[in-house]
Amino acid sequence: MSNKVITIERHIIEEERASHGATGDFSALLRDLTLAIKMIHRDVIRAGLVDILGATNQENVQGEIVQKLDEYANSVIFRAMDHGGHLCAMASEENETLLKIPDAYPKGKYVLLFDPLDGSSNIDANVSIGTIFSIHRRVTDSGDGTEADCLQQGYKQIAAGYTIYGPSTMLVYTAGRGVFGFTLDPSVGEFLLSHNDIRIPEHKGIYSVNEGNYNKWAPEMRKYIDWCKQDIPEEDKKAYSLRYIGSMVADVHRTLLYGGVFLYPADVKSKKGKLRLLYEANPMSFIVEQAGGKATDGLGNRLLDIMPTELHQRTPLVVGSPGNVDEVESFLQGKRK
Ligand code: P6P
């Protein structure tokens, strides 16, 4: 039994050595991001104590009331990442336009897309929330990054990850060579490898969706949800369990570890679904695929193949165990009645 204590820094360096031609630039970028995440953790866990709860009464680009922690997390990530020389631009759920690297700092070869505090409407209820990030290599030659550097298909990501601020704070990431989970040991302030090479189960009787939208879904989606609830002895199928936290990072994290499927389909109100392609669906889909899972837009398209056209565009999402995603698609494609 290995008793090696592997910090995320050590893991990143060892991964870097394994991926030939790595320059160390990427490792430094992830180290800067890890520091920002530790700072967000510090304030998230004491949010109930410090008067930073409650809305700021300002609206973000999504038209949602910005929670003070949202603002804090957004600025912490920007300030941690703007000077390292690894990025040519950033894009955040909290900002309508691209975030420019200040002229005083060198421009790098990557772009960072992030949702600084996903699930923030749950902050006051002490429900697990999270940070989601996606990293692409720039496509423009030099100077300030542009939207073109951000509007890349998800399969081109060079890394993606999320942090879940829950009973413990975990950072889960992939750099395209498997999925690794690190749990923060607050006593030493280090993320330690706790989940090596995460693999999602092939199938599980768990579905995760906001059934409050049932009457707004397409008939095929309603048929799938009705099927989930049925005991079908002739198919050796028991009714599935419904688990829905309403915080994407928590719902996807559970799906990654336990199996099953998380869905946010399109509906008559949100014709493109609710979740954001660039900094929610793409990073989560990259992680789940790297763990052996599947991710589609519910219309038979691989999620990571979608060609983005706008920074904040939404997409329907079906993500999880391959067996479960195939079940959903069989209903949505009308192959099962
Ligand atoms: P609904 C949280 O606001 C969020 O952006 C995701 O974290 C979560 O999966 C989704 O919205 C929940 O949306 O409509 O079910 O409340």
mmCIF file of C-alpha atoms in Angstrom, residues 32-43 68-83 90 112 114 116 131 165:
data_model
loop_
_atom_site.group_PDB
_atom_site.id
_atom_site.type_symbol
_atom_site.label_atom_id
_atom_site.label_comp_id
_atom_site.label_asym_id
_atom_site.label_seq_id
_atom_site.Cartn_x
_atom_site.Cartn_y
_atom_site.Cartn_z
ATOM 1 C CA ASP A 32 -1.563 29.743 -9.657
ATOM 2 C CA LEU A 33 -5.146 28.526 -10.065
ATOM 3 C CA THR A 34 -4.805 26.188 -7.082
ATOM 4 C CA LEU A 35 -3.783 29.135 -4.893
ATOM 5 C CA ALA A 36 -6.886 31.069 -5.976
ATOM 6 C CA ILE A 37 -9.063 28.059 -5.162
ATOM 7 C CA LYS A 38 -7.552 27.776 -1.663
ATOM 8 C CA MET A 39 -8.380 31.453 -1.088
ATOM 9 C CA ILE A 40 -11.976 30.930 -2.246
ATOM 10 C CA HIS A 41 -12.227 27.864 0.025
ATOM 11 C CA ARG A 42 -11.113 29.977 2.996
ATOM 12 C CA ASP A 43 -13.954 32.456 2.466
ATOM 13 C CA LYS A 68 -20.917 38.754 -2.574
ATOM 14 C CA LEU A 69 -18.973 35.459 -2.700
ATOM 15 C CA ASP A 70 -19.467 35.379 -6.482
ATOM 16 C CA GLU A 71 -17.744 38.742 -6.804
ATOM 17 C CA TYR A 72 -14.998 37.732 -4.405
ATOM 18 C CA ALA A 73 -14.296 34.434 -6.187
ATOM 19 C CA ASN A 74 -14.289 36.161 -9.566
ATOM 20 C CA SER A 75 -11.783 38.782 -8.490
ATOM 21 C CA VAL A 76 -9.576 36.267 -6.650
ATOM 22 C CA ILE A 77 -9.221 34.121 -9.761
ATOM 23 C CA PHE A 78 -8.569 37.104 -12.013
ATOM 24 C CA ARG A 79 -5.940 38.575 -9.695
ATOM 25 C CA ALA A 80 -4.237 35.195 -9.199
ATOM 26 C CA MET A 81 -4.074 34.513 -12.935
ATOM 27 C CA ASP A 82 -3.489 37.899 -14.597
ATOM 28 C CA HIS A 83 0.257 38.306 -14.005
ATOM 29 C CA MET A 90 -9.810 35.011 -19.621
ATOM 30 C CA LEU A 112 -8.838 30.364 -19.033
ATOM 31 C CA PHE A 114 -14.304 29.822 -15.666
ATOM 32 C CA PRO A 116 -15.997 31.297 -10.309
ATOM 33 C CA THR A 131 -15.642 26.544 -9.194
ATOM 34 C CA TYR A 165 -16.718 23.267 -1.599
#
